[in-house]
Amino acid sequence: MVSKGRPRASQHSELLRQMLRIRRFEERCVELYSSEKIRGFMHLYIGEEAVAAGVCQALTPDDAVVSTYREHGHALARGVPATAIMAEMYGKAAGCSRGRGGSMHLYDAARGFYGGSAIVGGGLPLAVGLALADRFQGRNRVTTCFFGDGAMAEGAFHECLNLAALWGLPVLFACENNLYAMGTALAKTHAQTDLALRAAGYGIAAWPVDGMDAPAVAQAAARATESIRAGAGPHFLELRTYRFRAHSMYDPERYRDKAEVERWKKRDPIDTLIARMTAAQELTGDDLAMLEKEIVEEIDRAVAFAEQAPIEPVEDLTRFVYSEIPPSGGTMPARRAEAAS
Amino acid sequence: MVSKGRPRASQHSELLRQMLRIRRFEERCVELYSSEKIRGFMHLYIGEEAVAAGVCQALTPDDAVVSTYREHGHALARGVPATAIMAEMYGKAAGCSRGRGGSMHLYDAARGFYGGSAIVGGGLPLAVGLALADRFQGRNRVTTCFFGDGAMAEGAFHECLNLAALWGLPVLFACENNLYAMGTALAKTHAQTDLALRAAGYGIAAWPVDGMDAPAVAQAAARATESIRAGAGPHFLELRTYRFRAHSMYDPERYRDKAEVERWKKRDPIDTLIARMTAAQELTGDDLAMLEKEIVEEIDRAVAFAEQAPIEPVEDLTRFVYSEIPPSGGTMPARRAEAAS
Amino acid sequence: MTEGTTTYREAMREAIREAMRRDERVFLMGEDVGAYGGCFAVSLGLLEEFGPERVRDTPLSEAAFVGAGIGAALGGMRPIVEVMTVNFSLLALDQILNNAATLLHMSGGQLNVPLVIRMTTGAGRQLAAQHSHSLEGWYAHIPGLKILAPATLEDARGMLWPALEDPDPVLIFEHGSLYNLSGVPRPGPVDISHAALRRSGKHVTLIGYGGTAGKTLSAADALAAEGIEADVIDLRILRPLDDATVMESVSRTHHVVIVDEGWRSGGLSAEISARIAEQAFYQLDAPIARVCTTEIPIPYARHLEEAAIPQVPAIVTAAREAVAS
Amino acid sequence: MTEGTTTYREAMREAIREAMRRDERVFLMGEDVGAYGGCFAVSLGLLEEFGPERVRDTPLSEAAFVGAGIGAALGGMRPIVEVMTVNFSLLALDQILNNAATLLHMSGGQLNVPLVIRMTTGAGRQLAAQHSHSLEGWYAHIPGLKILAPATLEDARGMLWPALEDPDPVLIFEHGSLYNLSGVPRPGPVDISHAALRRSGKHVTLIGYGGTAGKTLSAADALAAEGIEADVIDLRILRPLDDATVMESVSRTHHVVIVDEGWRSGGLSAEISARIAEQAFYQLDAPIARVCTTEIPIPYARHLEEAAIPQVPAIVTAAREAVAS
Ligand SMILES: Cc1ncc(C[n+]2csc(CCOP(=O)(O)OP(=O)(O)O)c2C)c(N)n1
Ligand SMILES: Cc1ncc(C[n+]2csc(CCOP(=O)(O)OP(=O)(O)O)c2C)c(N)n1
Ligand SMILES: [Mg+2]
Ligand SMILES: [Mg+2]
């Protein structure tokens, strides 16, 4: 997390590293999708990397994260190994969900990564509940819930913001406002498009942040999480960003014009940070080349791992519908779920 | 509706008449419930009469009304005959829902009374849809949707206010804030208890009204409906009122103290209006006695009608699950639903 | 009133109280469970004993508080979420099906959801269409859930603890007509894995549960008077179904009547019939009979509602015909 | 490509276009039906022809826009509400069950709801647990609804109009695997009341619908090679079920295999089995077989998903065994 002590330069290079990992990882995913190594729905985060990198930098290993179907960036920034993510997208047993989840359902209980929900808004109540459990058990952790601008139209958003505010729960609501819900523009989804203002209506601290500026996101997330840890209750960040690619692999993008996309690409969060760091002499060309090299190697390793990983035997098809740990007759069951947090 | 021309005195006496009808009707219902003529759940409106009387005075015969399970007042003020309502509560075939609905499901299509919903918040989407149909068909009517303070916590409220505001639909959202949702006080339901402010957050005109003051309610409703008819889109009224009786017939009222109830009873909307009219010489003791007499007779007639009305034959048990009008092969079906509006 | 007499309502309350005393991770959450004392007075007095944190009133937000129960279970708690009635649970169905029942599988076994959801179910009190659903059999279609239908004082008292011990989501359906059932519960352990043979007879098997369990026993009494001896099975657990107990009975009686307050088409009665036809086909001497609720929204009028839901005479007639054929 | 060739997707689009041209009360509403062109490109081009009022994009608010469709129907319109996929329809289930299916009865016949709701259903595209539900058979439990499952180009093209003519709510389930189905539709009227006998044979009756209709036909081909002649029924309408067609076939073949992509327990397959056991019990020479989806949330991995849902070899084996026994 952003410790006041820690030099700004190292914070920046960490943000850059995370954003580049996400970008290169997903670029590789696109190739693998074309070669049909990856199937199903796949939603790219390209263009939005500053959000995941910035928010996750403010979290401690104990914190919890609830994500969406557009979650590669959240998972990588949270520290879920690229090998386990890639193997999952290959549908292999070594995947972080044993091949059962795929791109939309990445989980890593040990890292408090409570996974992607493919039902828009479906993760919000889980986040509220995780935070409630922390309150009960006196754990001082923050549960971050990522969701989109479109999700804010769902009833679940309203119910969950009210509940979290009413009970003063330690939740960071991280709204990724990329201006579109699939092909539906913000103004066609919301009568009131100032999303931070809407959240503030529940009586919680809420403000907009430039979601293309990684250090700005990191600072805002640090401020919000510190305040939440101090007991100030839920906070809401409207992270103003943009999706450079199609909604999913099947989207012909009829609903927006190229010019708009090009304008936003000029604000590429990675280019922006590189320029700033270079200007501030925090980054040299060699540093960058080295970083790119490390990342390519990491992704190569992930792909190699996924390629050779075994698939789940069909005999295990019906596993994990019910727990395999038998209920302990008479005494209460071990705190399995806690091991997960 | 409140026509500027119409003398204030006659408006007041109409409000008084409607409130008294509701009060006396429900007092009789209580007796009939004890004698088991009426069964099931029954929710009394006593104390809240100014809301139904005032809002309905602003409506034209063409307008539509969507109600709740606490709907006797809405139905009576809307002009549903007391005979048909009472027969319904007796479960008779002559009831306004042929005995199938009971207290929570009164319907009168001919009067645009789209009935009570026993699912809290369940009527909100219907109101939005009715208003959408009016927009499509160029009908300039207002759809009024009654709901409670508790209903505002439901996701449906959020989705429907956004949708109505986004599409600028002619809906009057009439929130009956009686400070409790069953036994749950307003502050235990909402993080932000200024309900009008919350509604305004969707970018629609919204303001609070003294729901114990019938003329004030009528004026506010007139203002809102005129503005809606003029094309200003949805409006929201927070009608601040109080339920004098239990939530339903089974509620021991552990959640509020008698003193609070007594304080509110001092603001009885009927006593208040009588006092004001008397002071303004709009009402004499004889007028009132005459009015009470007429109302008692109306209710006696309703009870007598319900008592002698036949029950639906058991052979008709399975009617009205599917329409009896056969689909007209090839051509479109007649506009049955419109006859209802 | 004899020593030890209690009601179904009190038995359920005692079960909750015991669980909350025994395990600090257990808490009760739902609409009006606290200050109001519970819509059906089940949780009456618990707020006073355990306080507002552990007996937690919620806003009217079924999707949010049921989903929060799932999240709290993931976070190490053992929530008891009360959804006032099954009729309102539809607002939370997405959370129940797409999260509670699915997370363990989607996460490859990492995230189990030790959650108990209680709700009142059933018709028979003139509450009309939107307040009279019997959907427990419908919920039993969902893999990942366990579905319980306590029909006796013993089960009302005894099923909650094993449900809380279960590492996966368990739904408990309490039929609204049972809360005032009273008597002296028999002592002894209660499992959540087997159906119960409530009465033995050699001519016909009557299968019921929840709101119809008592009616099948009454029907058996009436049939006995005619010399027809019925095996009466109370399913108790609707998912997973205990096939063994059913097939064992059918293999002795060769005649079956299934009594279900759910709507007939696609109800639990259909699944039981299909399993018997699959597993005990050659044991059957007559078609399997089903006595279910007429396929209509439940009407308010008393005579119409009574005609719509399964009643003892209809069960008796069906059994008589089954045995005769 | 032969003259008149079309796809299931285009047939559905033509049906919507024709209805909107023919009746001004018809409009299409749902998520991304307009600017995006429809999640599965069914409504592509309709926005351009009919404009944003009649091809209406909605926010992500399933409960509100499905309920608004009900209200609009009450107000005299003939809405076609598209719920992108059945998986999301759970968020609108309260509106569908407690309002659309119930209003006519609760109002004593005053308020009918002439609404059509379309949704994509089914598994088979590696979309994992939350995007692969097959719940059309589950919806068929609800009185007041009509449930259609078009499995052919003719039904994709022809079922919408009679559905819009129907005075009551009709749900149309389009299996995601069918959109690219292509060919030259046969001309002729399309009803929404009868099951269809897609192939005739005397040894066994194979019953399927929607996503399994094609698989049952492929299985019949394979069986024919072994000398087993199958009657193949495409149910087409899941509520109300056309019992006559099923019983007529069973009375000729005496063996039945029901193929359903829904989960087995409590699925539509159970109801069909129960009805056969009730109405054609003495016609059966062997137990009724069911080939259904394994009772698990659908996994992402291709080999696991394929193993979970009904496949041709399993149907063939089940038919072989049925005939053998
Ligand atoms: C409840 C529900 N409705 C519809 C969908 C289909 N869908 C998937 S993503 C999406 C758009 C969501 O937009 P937003 O919340 O802004 O997130 P983004 O994709 O822009 O990151 C839709 C409509 C869904 N998955 N869940
Ligand atoms: C969806 C749903 N949840 C719960 C209930 C049970 N219930 C009936 S009325 C009520 C309180 C509603 O309060 P409010 O909206 O303020 O209306 P009021 O009764 O005060 O007029 C509750 C919880 C219900 N009918 N529907
Ligand atoms: Mg978005
Ligand atoms: Mg209230």
Short mmCIF file of C-alpha atoms in Angstrom, two decimals, chain B residues 2-304:
data_model
loop_
_atom_site.label_atom_id
_atom_site.label_comp_id
_atom_site.label_asym_id
_atom_site.label_seq_id
_atom_site.Cartn_x
_atom_site.Cartn_y
_atom_site.Cartn_z
CA VAL B 2 -58.38 21.04 -8.39
CA SER B 3 -59.72 23.51 -10.93
CA LYS B 4 -58.65 27.03 -10.17
CA GLY B 5 -62.23 28.12 -10.75
CA ARG B 6 -63.73 25.78 -8.17
CA PRO B 7 -64.38 27.46 -4.80
CA ARG B 8 -62.01 26.42 -2.04
CA ALA B 9 -64.85 25.55 0.29
CA SER B 10 -66.18 22.85 -2.02
CA GLN B 11 -62.70 21.43 -2.46
CA HIS B 12 -62.34 21.22 1.31
CA SER B 13 -65.70 19.57 1.84
CA GLU B 14 -64.86 17.02 -0.85
CA LEU B 15 -61.56 16.27 0.89
CA LEU B 16 -63.38 15.92 4.20
CA ARG B 17 -65.99 13.65 2.65
CA GLN B 18 -63.38 11.35 1.16
CA MET B 19 -61.34 11.18 4.35
CA LEU B 20 -64.39 10.40 6.43
CA ARG B 21 -65.52 7.71 4.00
CA ILE B 22 -62.14 6.02 4.30
CA ARG B 23 -62.05 6.34 8.09
CA ARG B 24 -65.56 5.00 8.67
CA PHE B 25 -65.14 2.29 6.06
CA GLU B 26 -62.03 0.95 7.77
CA GLU B 27 -63.51 1.23 11.24
CA ARG B 28 -66.27 -1.03 9.97
CA CYS B 29 -63.68 -3.35 8.43
CA VAL B 30 -62.10 -3.80 11.86
CA GLU B 31 -65.41 -4.99 13.27
CA LEU B 32 -65.94 -7.29 10.31
CA TYR B 33 -62.45 -8.69 10.73
CA SER B 34 -63.15 -9.54 14.39
CA SER B 35 -66.34 -11.27 13.34
CA GLU B 36 -64.28 -13.12 10.69
CA LYS B 37 -66.26 -11.80 7.75
CA ILE B 38 -62.97 -10.48 6.41
CA ARG B 39 -59.87 -12.70 6.51
CA GLY B 40 -56.26 -12.80 5.41
CA PHE B 41 -53.97 -9.80 5.79
CA MET B 42 -55.63 -6.42 6.22
CA HIS B 43 -53.64 -3.18 6.39
CA LEU B 44 -55.40 -0.08 7.69
CA TYR B 45 -54.89 3.42 6.31
CA ILE B 46 -56.33 5.20 9.35
CA GLY B 47 -54.33 8.39 9.98
CA GLU B 48 -53.10 8.61 6.38
CA GLU B 49 -56.42 9.57 4.76
CA ALA B 50 -55.28 13.05 3.74
CA VAL B 51 -52.81 11.50 1.30
CA ALA B 52 -55.31 9.47 -0.72
CA ALA B 53 -57.98 12.16 -0.58
CA GLY B 54 -55.59 14.95 -1.56
CA VAL B 55 -53.72 13.14 -4.31
CA CYS B 56 -56.83 11.64 -5.92
CA GLN B 57 -58.52 15.04 -5.98
CA ALA B 58 -55.84 16.12 -8.46
CA LEU B 59 -56.56 13.27 -10.87
CA THR B 60 -58.93 13.12 -13.84
CA PRO B 61 -61.11 10.09 -14.61
CA ASP B 62 -58.65 9.14 -17.38
CA ASP B 63 -55.65 8.96 -15.10
CA ALA B 64 -54.17 5.71 -13.85
CA VAL B 65 -53.43 4.70 -10.26
CA VAL B 66 -51.12 1.93 -9.04
CA SER B 67 -51.52 1.13 -5.37
CA THR B 68 -50.17 -1.05 -2.57
CA TYR B 69 -51.56 -3.64 -0.14
CA ARG B 70 -52.62 -0.70 2.07
CA GLU B 71 -55.10 0.41 -0.51
CA HIS B 72 -58.63 0.83 0.83
CA GLY B 73 -58.10 4.57 0.95
CA HIS B 74 -56.69 4.79 -2.54
CA ALA B 75 -59.52 2.70 -3.97
CA LEU B 76 -62.29 4.64 -2.24
CA ALA B 77 -60.82 8.04 -3.08
CA ARG B 78 -60.38 6.91 -6.68
CA GLY B 79 -64.09 6.13 -6.86
CA VAL B 80 -64.13 2.36 -6.68
CA PRO B 81 -67.60 1.68 -5.21
CA ALA B 82 -67.62 0.78 -1.51
CA THR B 83 -69.99 -2.06 -2.37
CA ALA B 84 -67.48 -3.68 -4.74
CA ILE B 85 -64.62 -3.21 -2.29
CA MET B 86 -66.54 -4.64 0.64
CA ALA B 87 -67.79 -7.58 -1.42
CA GLU B 88 -64.17 -8.25 -2.40
CA MET B 89 -63.09 -8.33 1.21
CA TYR B 90 -65.90 -10.79 1.84
CA GLY B 91 -64.47 -12.93 -0.98
CA LYS B 92 -67.66 -12.65 -2.99
CA ALA B 93 -68.13 -12.93 -6.76
CA ALA B 94 -69.48 -9.36 -6.82
CA GLY B 95 -66.19 -8.09 -5.43
CA CYS B 96 -64.05 -5.78 -7.54
CA SER B 97 -61.67 -8.71 -8.11
CA ARG B 98 -64.38 -11.42 -8.06
CA GLY B 99 -63.23 -12.52 -4.63
CA ARG B 100 -59.83 -13.60 -5.86
CA GLY B 101 -57.86 -10.63 -4.59
CA GLY B 102 -59.11 -9.64 -1.16
CA SER B 103 -57.97 -6.56 0.76
CA MET B 104 -54.51 -6.48 -0.83
CA HIS B 105 -55.64 -6.82 -4.45
CA LEU B 106 -58.46 -4.44 -5.34
CA TYR B 107 -58.82 -3.70 -9.06
CA ASP B 108 -61.11 -1.52 -11.13
CA ALA B 109 -59.93 -1.35 -14.72
CA ALA B 110 -62.76 0.95 -15.76
CA ARG B 111 -61.53 3.55 -13.29
CA GLY B 112 -57.86 3.07 -14.15
CA PHE B 113 -57.26 1.53 -10.75
CA TYR B 114 -54.48 -0.97 -11.43
CA GLY B 115 -54.67 -2.44 -8.03
CA GLY B 116 -52.70 -3.29 -5.00
CA SER B 117 -49.40 -5.07 -5.05
CA ALA B 118 -48.52 -7.22 -2.06
CA ILE B 119 -44.88 -7.30 -3.11
CA VAL B 120 -43.38 -4.10 -1.71
CA GLY B 121 -42.20 -1.98 -4.64
CA GLY B 122 -43.78 -4.37 -7.12
CA GLY B 123 -46.14 -1.75 -8.51
CA LEU B 124 -43.43 0.73 -9.46
CA PRO B 125 -42.42 -0.91 -12.76
CA LEU B 126 -46.07 -1.25 -13.76
CA ALA B 127 -46.56 2.48 -13.32
CA VAL B 128 -43.52 3.21 -15.47
CA GLY B 129 -44.88 0.89 -18.15
CA LEU B 130 -48.38 2.38 -18.08
CA ALA B 131 -46.84 5.82 -18.55
CA LEU B 132 -44.71 4.50 -21.40
CA ALA B 133 -47.85 3.17 -23.12
CA ASP B 134 -49.45 6.60 -22.77
CA ARG B 135 -46.42 8.22 -24.38
CA PHE B 136 -46.62 5.77 -27.30
CA GLN B 137 -50.33 6.32 -27.78
CA GLY B 138 -50.30 10.06 -27.30
CA ARG B 139 -52.60 9.91 -24.28
CA ASN B 140 -51.99 12.85 -21.97
CA ARG B 141 -52.66 11.18 -18.66
CA VAL B 142 -50.82 10.87 -15.38
CA THR B 143 -50.05 7.56 -13.73
CA THR B 144 -49.85 7.90 -9.96
CA CYS B 145 -47.92 5.25 -8.07
CA PHE B 146 -48.35 5.03 -4.30
CA PHE B 147 -45.65 3.35 -2.23
CA GLY B 148 -44.13 3.60 1.22
CA ASP B 149 -40.91 4.76 2.83
CA GLY B 150 -39.84 1.15 3.18
CA ALA B 151 -40.34 0.48 -0.52
CA MET B 152 -37.71 3.09 -1.29
CA ALA B 153 -35.03 0.68 -0.07
CA GLU B 154 -35.92 -1.87 -2.75
CA GLY B 155 -33.84 -2.05 -5.89
CA ALA B 156 -37.02 -1.61 -7.93
CA PHE B 157 -37.38 1.94 -6.63
CA HIS B 158 -33.94 2.89 -7.90
CA GLU B 159 -34.42 1.23 -11.27
CA CYS B 160 -37.85 2.78 -11.78
CA LEU B 161 -37.00 6.32 -10.77
CA ASN B 162 -34.01 6.24 -13.06
CA LEU B 163 -36.05 4.81 -15.93
CA ALA B 164 -38.94 7.26 -15.53
CA ALA B 165 -36.52 10.19 -15.28
CA LEU B 166 -34.37 8.97 -18.17
CA TRP B 167 -37.39 8.65 -20.43
CA GLY B 168 -39.26 11.65 -19.04
CA LEU B 169 -42.41 9.64 -18.37
CA PRO B 170 -45.65 11.08 -16.90
CA VAL B 171 -45.53 9.38 -13.51
CA LEU B 172 -46.40 10.87 -10.13
CA PHE B 173 -44.42 8.99 -7.50
CA ALA B 174 -46.43 9.36 -4.31
CA CYS B 175 -44.31 8.21 -1.39
CA GLU B 176 -46.33 7.71 1.77
CA ASN B 177 -43.68 8.25 4.42
CA ASN B 178 -45.35 7.04 7.60
CA LEU B 179 -41.96 6.63 9.31
CA TYR B 180 -42.17 2.84 9.56
CA ALA B 181 -41.82 -0.20 7.36
CA MET B 182 -43.69 -2.72 9.47
CA GLY B 183 -41.65 -2.42 12.67
CA THR B 184 -38.57 -0.89 11.12
CA ALA B 185 -38.16 2.83 11.72
CA LEU B 186 -37.15 5.09 8.84
CA ALA B 187 -33.63 5.61 10.21
CA LYS B 188 -33.09 1.85 10.34
CA THR B 189 -34.11 1.52 6.71
CA HIS B 190 -32.37 4.45 5.07
CA ALA B 191 -28.87 5.84 5.47
CA GLN B 192 -30.22 9.10 4.06
CA THR B 193 -33.68 9.77 5.51
CA ASP B 194 -34.51 12.87 3.50
CA LEU B 195 -36.53 10.95 0.94
CA ALA B 196 -37.46 13.88 -1.29
CA LEU B 197 -33.78 14.77 -1.54
CA ARG B 198 -33.00 11.19 -2.54
CA ALA B 199 -35.57 11.29 -5.31
CA ALA B 200 -34.27 14.65 -6.49
CA GLY B 201 -30.95 12.88 -7.02
CA TYR B 202 -32.44 11.30 -10.13
CA GLY B 203 -32.91 14.76 -11.55
CA ILE B 204 -36.66 14.94 -11.06
CA ALA B 205 -38.83 17.48 -9.26
CA ALA B 206 -39.38 16.25 -5.71
CA TRP B 207 -40.50 17.88 -2.50
CA PRO B 208 -41.93 16.99 0.92
CA VAL B 209 -45.52 17.71 1.86
CA ASP B 210 -47.37 17.68 5.18
CA GLY B 211 -49.33 14.49 4.66
CA MET B 212 -51.63 15.26 7.59
CA ASP B 213 -52.94 18.39 5.84
CA ALA B 214 -55.38 17.37 3.11
CA PRO B 215 -55.57 20.75 1.35
CA ALA B 216 -51.78 20.96 1.33
CA VAL B 217 -51.59 17.50 -0.24
CA ALA B 218 -54.24 18.42 -2.80
CA GLN B 219 -52.38 21.61 -3.73
CA ALA B 220 -49.05 19.80 -4.07
CA ALA B 221 -50.62 17.03 -6.15
CA ALA B 222 -52.36 19.59 -8.36
CA ARG B 223 -49.08 21.40 -8.92
CA ALA B 224 -47.24 18.15 -9.67
CA THR B 225 -49.86 16.72 -12.01
CA GLU B 226 -50.25 19.98 -13.91
CA SER B 227 -46.50 20.08 -14.42
CA ILE B 228 -46.49 16.42 -15.52
CA ARG B 229 -49.35 17.05 -17.97
CA ALA B 230 -47.35 19.97 -19.31
CA GLY B 231 -44.63 17.50 -20.21
CA ALA B 232 -42.16 18.12 -17.37
CA GLY B 233 -41.70 14.40 -16.76
CA PRO B 234 -41.97 12.44 -13.50
CA HIS B 235 -42.49 14.14 -10.16
CA PHE B 236 -42.03 12.81 -6.65
CA LEU B 237 -43.96 13.82 -3.56
CA GLU B 238 -42.84 12.74 -0.09
CA LEU B 239 -46.09 12.73 1.85
CA ARG B 240 -45.17 12.88 5.52
CA THR B 241 -47.83 11.02 7.40
CA TYR B 242 -48.35 8.47 10.15
CA ARG B 243 -50.14 5.18 10.61
CA PHE B 244 -52.38 5.38 13.71
CA ARG B 245 -53.09 1.67 13.78
CA ALA B 246 -50.97 -1.46 13.71
CA HIS B 247 -49.17 -2.41 10.49
CA SER B 248 -51.68 -5.21 9.96
CA MET B 249 -54.19 -6.98 12.15
CA TYR B 250 -51.49 -9.17 13.70
CA ASP B 251 -49.03 -6.51 14.83
CA PRO B 252 -48.50 -6.03 18.61
CA GLU B 253 -46.61 -2.75 17.93
CA ARG B 254 -43.56 -3.45 20.06
CA TYR B 255 -41.44 -1.12 17.98
CA ARG B 256 -42.97 2.25 18.88
CA ASP B 257 -44.27 3.77 22.07
CA LYS B 258 -47.81 4.90 22.70
CA ALA B 259 -46.72 8.46 23.41
CA GLU B 260 -45.43 8.84 19.85
CA VAL B 261 -48.71 7.53 18.47
CA GLU B 262 -50.69 9.88 20.72
CA ARG B 263 -48.64 12.87 19.60
CA TRP B 264 -49.46 12.11 15.98
CA LYS B 265 -53.12 11.51 16.73
CA LYS B 266 -53.29 15.11 17.87
CA ARG B 267 -52.66 15.91 14.20
CA ASP B 268 -55.51 13.74 12.95
CA PRO B 269 -56.06 14.94 9.36
CA ILE B 270 -59.84 14.76 9.71
CA ASP B 271 -60.07 16.69 12.98
CA THR B 272 -57.62 19.22 11.58
CA LEU B 273 -59.67 19.91 8.47
CA ILE B 274 -62.95 20.01 10.39
CA ALA B 275 -61.48 22.59 12.77
CA ARG B 276 -60.18 24.68 9.93
CA MET B 277 -63.42 24.54 7.95
CA THR B 278 -65.47 25.33 11.02
CA ALA B 279 -63.28 28.31 11.82
CA ALA B 280 -63.62 29.48 8.22
CA GLN B 281 -67.38 28.94 8.45
CA GLU B 282 -67.17 26.42 5.63
CA LEU B 283 -68.76 23.77 7.82
CA THR B 284 -71.49 23.67 10.45
CA GLY B 285 -72.27 20.98 12.97
CA ASP B 286 -75.33 20.07 10.92
CA ASP B 287 -73.29 19.75 7.74
CA LEU B 288 -70.98 17.35 9.51
CA ALA B 289 -73.80 15.32 11.03
CA MET B 290 -75.42 15.09 7.60
CA LEU B 291 -72.14 14.00 6.04
CA GLU B 292 -71.57 11.34 8.70
CA LYS B 293 -75.12 10.11 8.14
CA GLU B 294 -74.64 9.77 4.37
CA ILE B 295 -71.40 7.90 4.91
CA VAL B 296 -72.86 5.50 7.46
CA GLU B 297 -75.64 4.74 4.99
CA GLU B 298 -73.14 4.16 2.19
CA ILE B 299 -71.20 1.73 4.35
CA ASP B 300 -74.34 0.00 5.57
CA ARG B 301 -75.31 -0.49 1.93
CA ALA B 302 -71.86 -1.85 1.16
CA VAL B 303 -72.03 -4.36 4.02
CA ALA B 304 -75.56 -5.40 3.13
#
